[in-house]
mmCIF file of C-alpha atoms in Angstrom:
data_model
loop_
_atom_site.group_PDB
_atom_site.id
_atom_site.type_symbol
_atom_site.label_atom_id
_atom_site.label_comp_id
_atom_site.label_asym_id
_atom_site.label_seq_id
_atom_site.Cartn_x
_atom_site.Cartn_y
_atom_site.Cartn_z
ATOM 1 C CA UNK A 80 10.418 -4.477 -11.595
ATOM 2 C CA UNK A 81 7.646 -5.532 -9.212
ATOM 3 C CA UNK A 82 5.868 -3.158 -6.830
ATOM 4 C CA UNK A 83 4.272 -4.753 -3.763
ATOM 5 C CA UNK A 84 1.610 -2.783 -1.880
ATOM 6 C CA UNK A 85 0.550 -3.827 1.629
ATOM 7 C CA UNK A 86 -2.503 -1.833 2.719
ATOM 8 C CA UNK A 87 -2.737 -1.891 6.516
ATOM 9 C CA UNK A 88 -5.108 -0.342 9.017
ATOM 10 C CA UNK A 89 -2.619 2.389 9.931
ATOM 11 C CA UNK A 90 -0.016 2.496 7.164
ATOM 12 C CA UNK A 91 0.423 1.309 3.596
ATOM 13 C CA UNK A 92 3.850 -0.025 2.666
ATOM 14 C CA UNK A 93 5.077 0.145 -0.934
ATOM 15 C CA UNK A 94 8.195 -1.886 -1.758
ATOM 16 C CA UNK A 95 9.888 -2.098 -5.156
ATOM 17 C CA UNK A 96 11.782 -5.290 -6.047
ATOM 18 C CA UNK A 97 14.100 -6.161 -8.911
ATOM 19 C CA UNK A 98 15.134 -9.827 -9.188
ATOM 20 C CA UNK A 99 14.130 -10.400 -5.575
ATOM 21 C CA UNK A 100 16.083 -7.473 -4.115
ATOM 22 C CA UNK A 101 14.557 -4.409 -2.458
ATOM 23 C CA UNK A 102 15.153 -1.238 -4.450
ATOM 24 C CA UNK A 103 12.996 1.217 -2.547
ATOM 25 C CA UNK A 104 10.466 1.477 0.284
ATOM 26 C CA UNK A 105 7.739 4.035 0.831
ATOM 27 C CA UNK A 106 5.381 4.094 3.839
ATOM 28 C CA UNK A 107 2.188 6.168 3.608
ATOM 29 C CA UNK A 108 -0.602 6.611 6.196
ATOM 30 C CA UNK A 109 -3.474 4.521 4.849
ATOM 31 C CA UNK A 110 -5.938 7.361 5.296
ATOM 32 C CA UNK A 111 -3.934 9.306 2.688
ATOM 33 C CA UNK A 112 -3.149 6.462 0.310
ATOM 34 C CA UNK A 113 -5.586 7.496 -2.462
ATOM 35 C CA UNK A 114 -4.285 11.073 -2.490
ATOM 36 C CA UNK A 115 -0.642 9.980 -2.482
ATOM 37 C CA UNK A 116 -1.130 7.416 -5.248
ATOM 38 C CA UNK A 117 -2.757 10.048 -7.457
ATOM 39 C CA UNK A 118 0.506 12.005 -7.306
ATOM 40 C CA UNK A 119 2.706 8.981 -8.044
ATOM 41 C CA UNK A 120 4.899 9.020 -11.154
ATOM 42 C CA UNK A 121 3.807 7.002 -14.166
ATOM 43 C CA UNK A 122 5.427 3.596 -13.704
ATOM 44 C CA UNK A 123 4.190 2.171 -16.963
ATOM 45 C CA UNK A 124 4.901 -1.541 -17.291
ATOM 46 C CA UNK A 125 5.737 -2.132 -13.630
ATOM 47 C CA UNK A 126 4.212 -5.338 -12.250
ATOM 48 C CA UNK A 127 2.001 -4.736 -9.189
ATOM 49 C CA UNK A 128 0.853 -6.971 -6.323
ATOM 50 C CA UNK A 129 -1.578 -5.827 -3.622
ATOM 51 C CA UNK A 130 -2.492 -7.294 -0.236
ATOM 52 C CA UNK A 131 -5.055 -5.312 1.745
ATOM 53 C CA UNK A 132 -6.720 -5.689 5.138
ATOM 54 C CA UNK A 133 -8.895 -2.611 4.535
ATOM 55 C CA UNK A 134 -11.708 -3.737 2.192
ATOM 56 C CA UNK A 135 -12.927 -0.170 1.578
ATOM 57 C CA UNK A 136 -9.541 0.751 0.097
ATOM 58 C CA UNK A 137 -8.718 -2.373 -1.894
ATOM 59 C CA UNK A 138 -10.559 -1.591 -5.128
ATOM 60 C CA UNK A 139 -9.621 2.111 -5.138
ATOM 61 C CA UNK A 140 -5.929 1.324 -4.618
ATOM 62 C CA UNK A 141 -5.950 -1.361 -7.312
ATOM 63 C CA UNK A 142 -7.611 0.998 -9.804
ATOM 64 C CA UNK A 143 -5.132 3.808 -9.135
ATOM 65 C CA UNK A 144 -2.184 1.438 -9.513
ATOM 66 C CA UNK A 145 -3.563 0.071 -12.774
ATOM 67 C CA UNK A 146 -3.899 3.617 -14.110
ATOM 68 C CA UNK A 147 -0.298 4.417 -13.134
ATOM 69 C CA UNK A 148 1.319 1.200 -14.428
ATOM 70 C CA UNK A 149 -0.937 0.102 -17.256
ATOM 71 C CA UNK A 150 -1.112 -3.378 -15.709
ATOM 72 C CA UNK A 151 -3.946 -4.991 -13.798
ATOM 73 C CA UNK A 152 -2.674 -5.532 -10.234
ATOM 74 C CA UNK A 153 -2.599 -8.966 -8.680
ATOM 75 C CA UNK A 154 -4.701 -8.845 -5.482
ATOM 76 C CA UNK A 155 -4.323 -11.489 -2.769
ATOM 77 C CA UNK A 156 -7.609 -13.206 -1.926
ATOM 78 C CA UNK A 157 -8.860 -16.256 -0.025
ATOM 79 C CA UNK A 158 -8.273 -18.534 -3.034
ATOM 80 C CA UNK A 159 -4.821 -17.280 -3.965
ATOM 81 C CA UNK A 160 -2.303 -20.095 -4.453
ATOM 82 C CA UNK A 161 0.350 -19.931 -1.743
ATOM 83 C CA UNK A 162 2.311 -23.164 -1.846
ATOM 84 C CA UNK A 163 1.432 -23.655 1.845
ATOM 85 C CA UNK A 164 -1.252 -25.659 3.612
ATOM 86 C CA UNK A 165 -3.424 -23.752 6.080
ATOM 87 C CA UNK A 166 -4.897 -25.144 9.272
ATOM 88 C CA UNK A 167 -6.814 -21.906 9.585
ATOM 89 C CA UNK A 168 -9.996 -20.765 7.855
ATOM 90 C CA UNK A 169 -8.640 -19.068 4.749
ATOM 91 C CA UNK A 170 -11.606 -16.691 4.476
ATOM 92 C CA UNK A 171 -10.878 -15.413 7.976
ATOM 93 C CA UNK A 172 -7.136 -14.898 7.740
ATOM 94 C CA UNK A 173 -5.946 -11.450 6.680
ATOM 95 C CA UNK A 174 -4.013 -11.048 3.456
ATOM 96 C CA UNK A 175 -1.146 -9.565 5.459
ATOM 97 C CA UNK A 176 -0.801 -12.750 7.503
ATOM 98 C CA UNK A 177 -0.874 -14.870 4.351
ATOM 99 C CA UNK A 178 2.015 -12.776 3.008
ATOM 100 C CA UNK A 179 3.873 -13.093 6.320
ATOM 101 C CA UNK A 180 3.498 -16.868 6.258
ATOM 102 C CA UNK A 181 4.784 -17.180 2.702
ATOM 103 C CA UNK A 182 7.652 -14.755 3.320
ATOM 104 C CA UNK A 183 8.679 -16.566 6.512
ATOM 105 C CA UNK A 184 8.583 -19.953 4.827
ATOM 106 C CA UNK A 185 10.720 -18.800 1.901
ATOM 107 C CA UNK A 186 13.223 -16.769 3.948
ATOM 108 C CA UNK A 187 13.524 -18.623 7.229
ATOM 109 C CA UNK A 188 12.034 -22.120 7.032
ATOM 110 C CA UNK A 189 13.787 -23.304 3.884
ATOM 111 C CA UNK A 190 17.534 -23.926 4.065
ATOM 112 C CA UNK A 191 20.026 -22.008 1.950
ATOM 113 C CA UNK A 192 20.255 -23.082 -1.656
ATOM 114 C CA UNK A 193 23.597 -24.750 -0.976
ATOM 115 C CA UNK A 194 21.990 -27.208 1.439
ATOM 116 C CA UNK A 195 19.728 -30.167 0.902
ATOM 117 C CA UNK A 196 16.007 -29.504 0.797
ATOM 118 C CA UNK A 197 15.359 -32.471 3.069
ATOM 119 C CA UNK A 198 12.667 -31.807 5.663
ATOM 120 C CA UNK A 199 15.276 -32.450 8.351
ATOM 121 C CA UNK A 200 17.048 -29.223 7.341
ATOM 122 C CA UNK A 201 13.966 -27.019 7.446
ATOM 123 C CA UNK A 202 13.164 -24.736 10.378
ATOM 124 C CA UNK A 203 9.872 -24.030 12.060
ATOM 125 C CA UNK A 204 9.122 -20.316 12.481
ATOM 126 C CA UNK A 205 7.059 -18.066 14.685
ATOM 127 C CA UNK A 206 6.581 -14.626 13.130
ATOM 128 C CA UNK A 207 5.481 -11.812 15.448
ATOM 129 C CA UNK A 208 4.073 -8.825 13.578
ATOM 130 C CA UNK A 209 4.006 -5.666 15.696
ATOM 131 C CA UNK A 210 1.445 -3.687 13.720
ATOM 132 C CA UNK A 211 -1.822 -1.988 14.618
ATOM 133 C CA UNK A 212 -2.629 -5.343 16.174
ATOM 134 C CA UNK A 213 0.104 -7.751 17.262
ATOM 135 C CA UNK A 214 -0.178 -11.105 15.518
ATOM 136 C CA UNK A 215 1.692 -14.334 16.214
ATOM 137 C CA UNK A 216 1.962 -16.698 13.250
ATOM 138 C CA UNK A 217 3.161 -20.311 13.370
ATOM 139 C CA UNK A 218 4.702 -21.790 10.208
ATOM 140 C CA UNK A 219 6.228 -25.267 10.172
ATOM 141 C CA UNK A 220 9.152 -26.422 8.102
ATOM 142 C CA UNK A 221 6.950 -28.804 6.135
ATOM 143 C CA UNK A 222 4.961 -25.890 4.720
ATOM 144 C CA UNK A 223 1.986 -25.625 7.064
ATOM 145 C CA UNK A 224 0.489 -22.468 8.522
ATOM 146 C CA UNK A 225 -0.472 -24.089 11.807
ATOM 147 C CA UNK A 226 -2.345 -21.154 13.331
ATOM 148 C CA UNK A 227 -1.751 -17.997 15.295
ATOM 149 C CA UNK A 228 -2.867 -15.448 17.845
ATOM 150 C CA UNK A 229 -4.122 -11.873 17.683
ATOM 151 C CA UNK A 230 -3.372 -9.376 20.457
ATOM 152 C CA UNK A 231 -3.794 -5.607 20.793
ATOM 153 C CA UNK A 232 -0.885 -3.632 19.382
ATOM 154 C CA UNK A 233 1.390 -1.413 21.474
ATOM 155 C CA UNK A 234 -0.306 1.856 20.522
ATOM 156 C CA UNK A 235 -3.776 0.313 20.777
ATOM 157 C CA UNK A 236 -3.027 -0.690 24.366
ATOM 158 C CA UNK A 237 -1.730 2.777 25.200
ATOM 159 C CA UNK A 238 -4.752 4.476 23.604
ATOM 160 C CA UNK A 239 -7.224 2.202 25.392
ATOM 161 C CA UNK A 240 -5.873 3.301 28.776
ATOM 162 C CA UNK A 241 -6.449 6.948 27.839
ATOM 163 C CA UNK A 242 -9.945 6.343 26.436
ATOM 164 C CA UNK A 243 -11.101 4.078 29.254
ATOM 165 C CA UNK A 244 -10.047 6.242 32.210
ATOM 166 C CA UNK A 245 -10.720 9.732 33.483
ATOM 167 C CA UNK A 246 -7.197 10.853 34.371
ATOM 168 C CA UNK A 247 -4.575 8.702 32.640
ATOM 169 C CA UNK A 248 -2.734 10.723 29.997
ATOM 170 C CA UNK A 249 -1.970 9.909 26.397
ATOM 171 C CA UNK A 250 1.774 9.243 26.176
ATOM 172 C CA UNK A 251 4.016 8.064 23.335
ATOM 173 C CA UNK A 252 5.475 4.616 23.771
ATOM 174 C CA UNK A 253 9.109 4.175 24.791
ATOM 175 C CA UNK A 254 11.042 1.548 26.698
ATOM 176 C CA UNK A 255 11.748 2.318 30.352
ATOM 177 C CA UNK A 256 15.139 1.646 31.930
ATOM 178 C CA UNK A 257 13.527 -0.263 34.805
ATOM 179 C CA UNK A 258 10.750 -2.867 34.585
ATOM 180 C CA UNK A 259 8.512 -0.424 36.459
ATOM 181 C CA UNK A 260 7.815 3.296 36.188
ATOM 182 C CA UNK A 261 8.431 6.174 38.605
ATOM 183 C CA UNK A 262 5.765 8.414 37.081
ATOM 184 C CA UNK A 263 2.342 7.838 35.568
ATOM 185 C CA UNK A 264 3.731 8.014 32.036
ATOM 186 C CA UNK A 265 6.568 5.667 32.990
ATOM 187 C CA UNK A 266 4.187 3.249 34.680
ATOM 188 C CA UNK A 267 2.021 3.099 31.538
ATOM 189 C CA UNK A 268 5.050 2.490 29.310
ATOM 190 C CA UNK A 269 6.498 -0.142 31.626
ATOM 191 C CA UNK A 270 3.135 -1.832 32.015
ATOM 192 C CA UNK A 271 2.446 -2.106 28.292
ATOM 193 C CA UNK A 272 5.996 -3.255 27.497
ATOM 194 C CA UNK A 273 6.023 -5.781 30.341
ATOM 195 C CA UNK A 274 2.619 -7.205 29.519
ATOM 196 C CA UNK A 275 3.357 -7.562 25.822
ATOM 197 C CA UNK A 276 6.911 -8.920 26.037
ATOM 198 C CA UNK A 277 6.163 -11.212 28.963
ATOM 199 C CA UNK A 278 3.025 -12.466 27.264
ATOM 200 C CA UNK A 279 4.847 -13.148 23.999
ATOM 201 C CA UNK A 280 7.623 -15.059 25.743
ATOM 202 C CA UNK A 281 5.003 -17.232 27.407
ATOM 203 C CA UNK A 282 3.081 -17.713 24.151
ATOM 204 C CA UNK A 283 6.133 -18.860 22.183
ATOM 205 C CA UNK A 284 7.172 -21.194 25.019
ATOM 206 C CA UNK A 285 3.659 -22.676 25.135
ATOM 207 C CA UNK A 286 3.647 -23.207 21.354
ATOM 208 C CA UNK A 287 6.954 -25.072 21.567
ATOM 209 C CA UNK A 288 5.803 -27.170 24.533
ATOM 210 C CA UNK A 289 2.454 -28.152 22.998
ATOM 211 C CA UNK A 290 3.814 -28.953 19.523
ATOM 212 C CA UNK A 291 7.089 -30.533 20.638
ATOM 213 C CA UNK A 292 9.015 -28.393 18.101
ATOM 214 C CA UNK A 293 11.664 -25.722 18.302
ATOM 215 C CA UNK A 294 10.915 -22.407 16.581
ATOM 216 C CA UNK A 295 13.016 -19.678 14.993
ATOM 217 C CA UNK A 296 11.303 -16.464 16.101
ATOM 218 C CA UNK A 297 11.179 -13.498 13.712
ATOM 219 C CA UNK A 298 9.866 -9.980 14.385
ATOM 220 C CA UNK A 299 8.436 -7.511 11.900
ATOM 221 C CA UNK A 300 6.073 -4.527 11.881
ATOM 222 C CA UNK A 301 6.379 -0.853 12.746
ATOM 223 C CA UNK A 302 6.566 -1.262 16.526
ATOM 224 C CA UNK A 303 9.043 -4.155 16.424
ATOM 225 C CA UNK A 304 12.102 -1.908 16.722
ATOM 226 C CA UNK A 305 10.723 -0.613 20.034
ATOM 227 C CA UNK A 306 10.453 -4.052 21.619
ATOM 228 C CA UNK A 307 13.030 -6.371 20.037
ATOM 229 C CA UNK A 308 15.687 -5.411 22.607
ATOM 230 C CA UNK A 309 13.415 -6.643 25.412
ATOM 231 C CA UNK A 310 12.527 -9.895 23.647
ATOM 232 C CA UNK A 311 15.551 -12.168 23.759
ATOM 233 C CA UNK A 312 13.542 -14.890 22.019
ATOM 234 C CA UNK A 313 13.683 -12.860 18.771
ATOM 235 C CA UNK A 314 16.347 -14.297 16.464
ATOM 236 C CA UNK A 315 15.815 -11.977 13.481
ATOM 237 C CA UNK A 316 14.136 -8.690 12.624
ATOM 238 C CA UNK A 317 12.886 -8.421 9.044
ATOM 239 C CA UNK A 318 10.810 -5.354 8.070
ATOM 240 C CA UNK A 319 10.305 -6.699 4.534
ATOM 241 C CA UNK A 320 9.067 -10.209 5.283
ATOM 242 C CA UNK A 321 5.434 -9.533 4.289
ATOM 243 C CA UNK A 322 6.475 -7.595 1.193
ATOM 244 C CA UNK A 323 8.761 -10.459 0.190
ATOM 245 C CA UNK A 324 5.916 -12.918 0.763
ATOM 246 C CA UNK A 325 3.687 -10.816 -1.499
ATOM 247 C CA UNK A 326 6.440 -10.840 -4.124
ATOM 248 C CA UNK A 327 6.564 -14.651 -3.887
ATOM 249 C CA UNK A 328 2.792 -14.855 -4.287
ATOM 250 C CA UNK A 329 2.962 -12.690 -7.404
ATOM 251 C CA UNK A 330 5.701 -14.842 -8.888
ATOM 252 C CA UNK A 331 3.760 -18.030 -8.121
ATOM 253 C CA UNK A 332 0.409 -16.824 -9.451
ATOM 254 C CA UNK A 333 1.408 -14.525 -12.320
ATOM 255 C CA UNK A 334 4.983 -15.343 -13.383
ATOM 256 C CA UNK A 335 5.163 -19.136 -12.849
ATOM 257 C CA UNK A 336 7.959 -18.670 -10.311
ATOM 258 C CA UNK A 337 10.142 -16.394 -12.446
ATOM 259 C CA UNK A 338 11.923 -13.273 -11.201
ATOM 260 C CA UNK A 339 11.398 -9.959 -12.969
#
């Protein structure tokens, strides 16, 4: 069994795999991750892989997991072997985006095992991660992370309106029936949804036009379920794509490609 741990700015996602299949998921607020891990059962012998975008938590989480499993966790870093080529400064790209790229390449760029592995059968992918920040990640079928974009996340945009104004309220995000609102709360929701979905449609279209390629667009992240219905360009929703990418990185770097 392999436990993958993705430490994000808002939440930490724990996913257990056995022979490449998801057995269990557990999402914990990152601010409580140390406390929650201290109460975890003893999973002695379980393999562990960690990808963190919160440097202050990385070492503490790795130490707690080692104590619980008896194994030194594998931690994704700027020199981790990925099997991909990066046209992006590796020291500047978050471990979560590295995992997304690897997961997208393995799950969506490569053809099914029954098909030829000729480059002509491989797909290019754009992965949109709706997390604390919204990231757009471009992965080509020939195994290149071509680059990406970083935008404010849904809740970050909503919160900024509250913090930056005197009278706008704090409201939870939800899709509006119309593309505009008939109240202040509705106008905020419609504005954020319209700006983000319209912007993403334009971004993906621009990527295709500039590169001369067609892209299979995949959504992931906590806020994805709120916006996928409005984004017709999304072909697949995969909440486990980063966790699967982290699993692939562990297999490549620790298990020589084997499943456990």
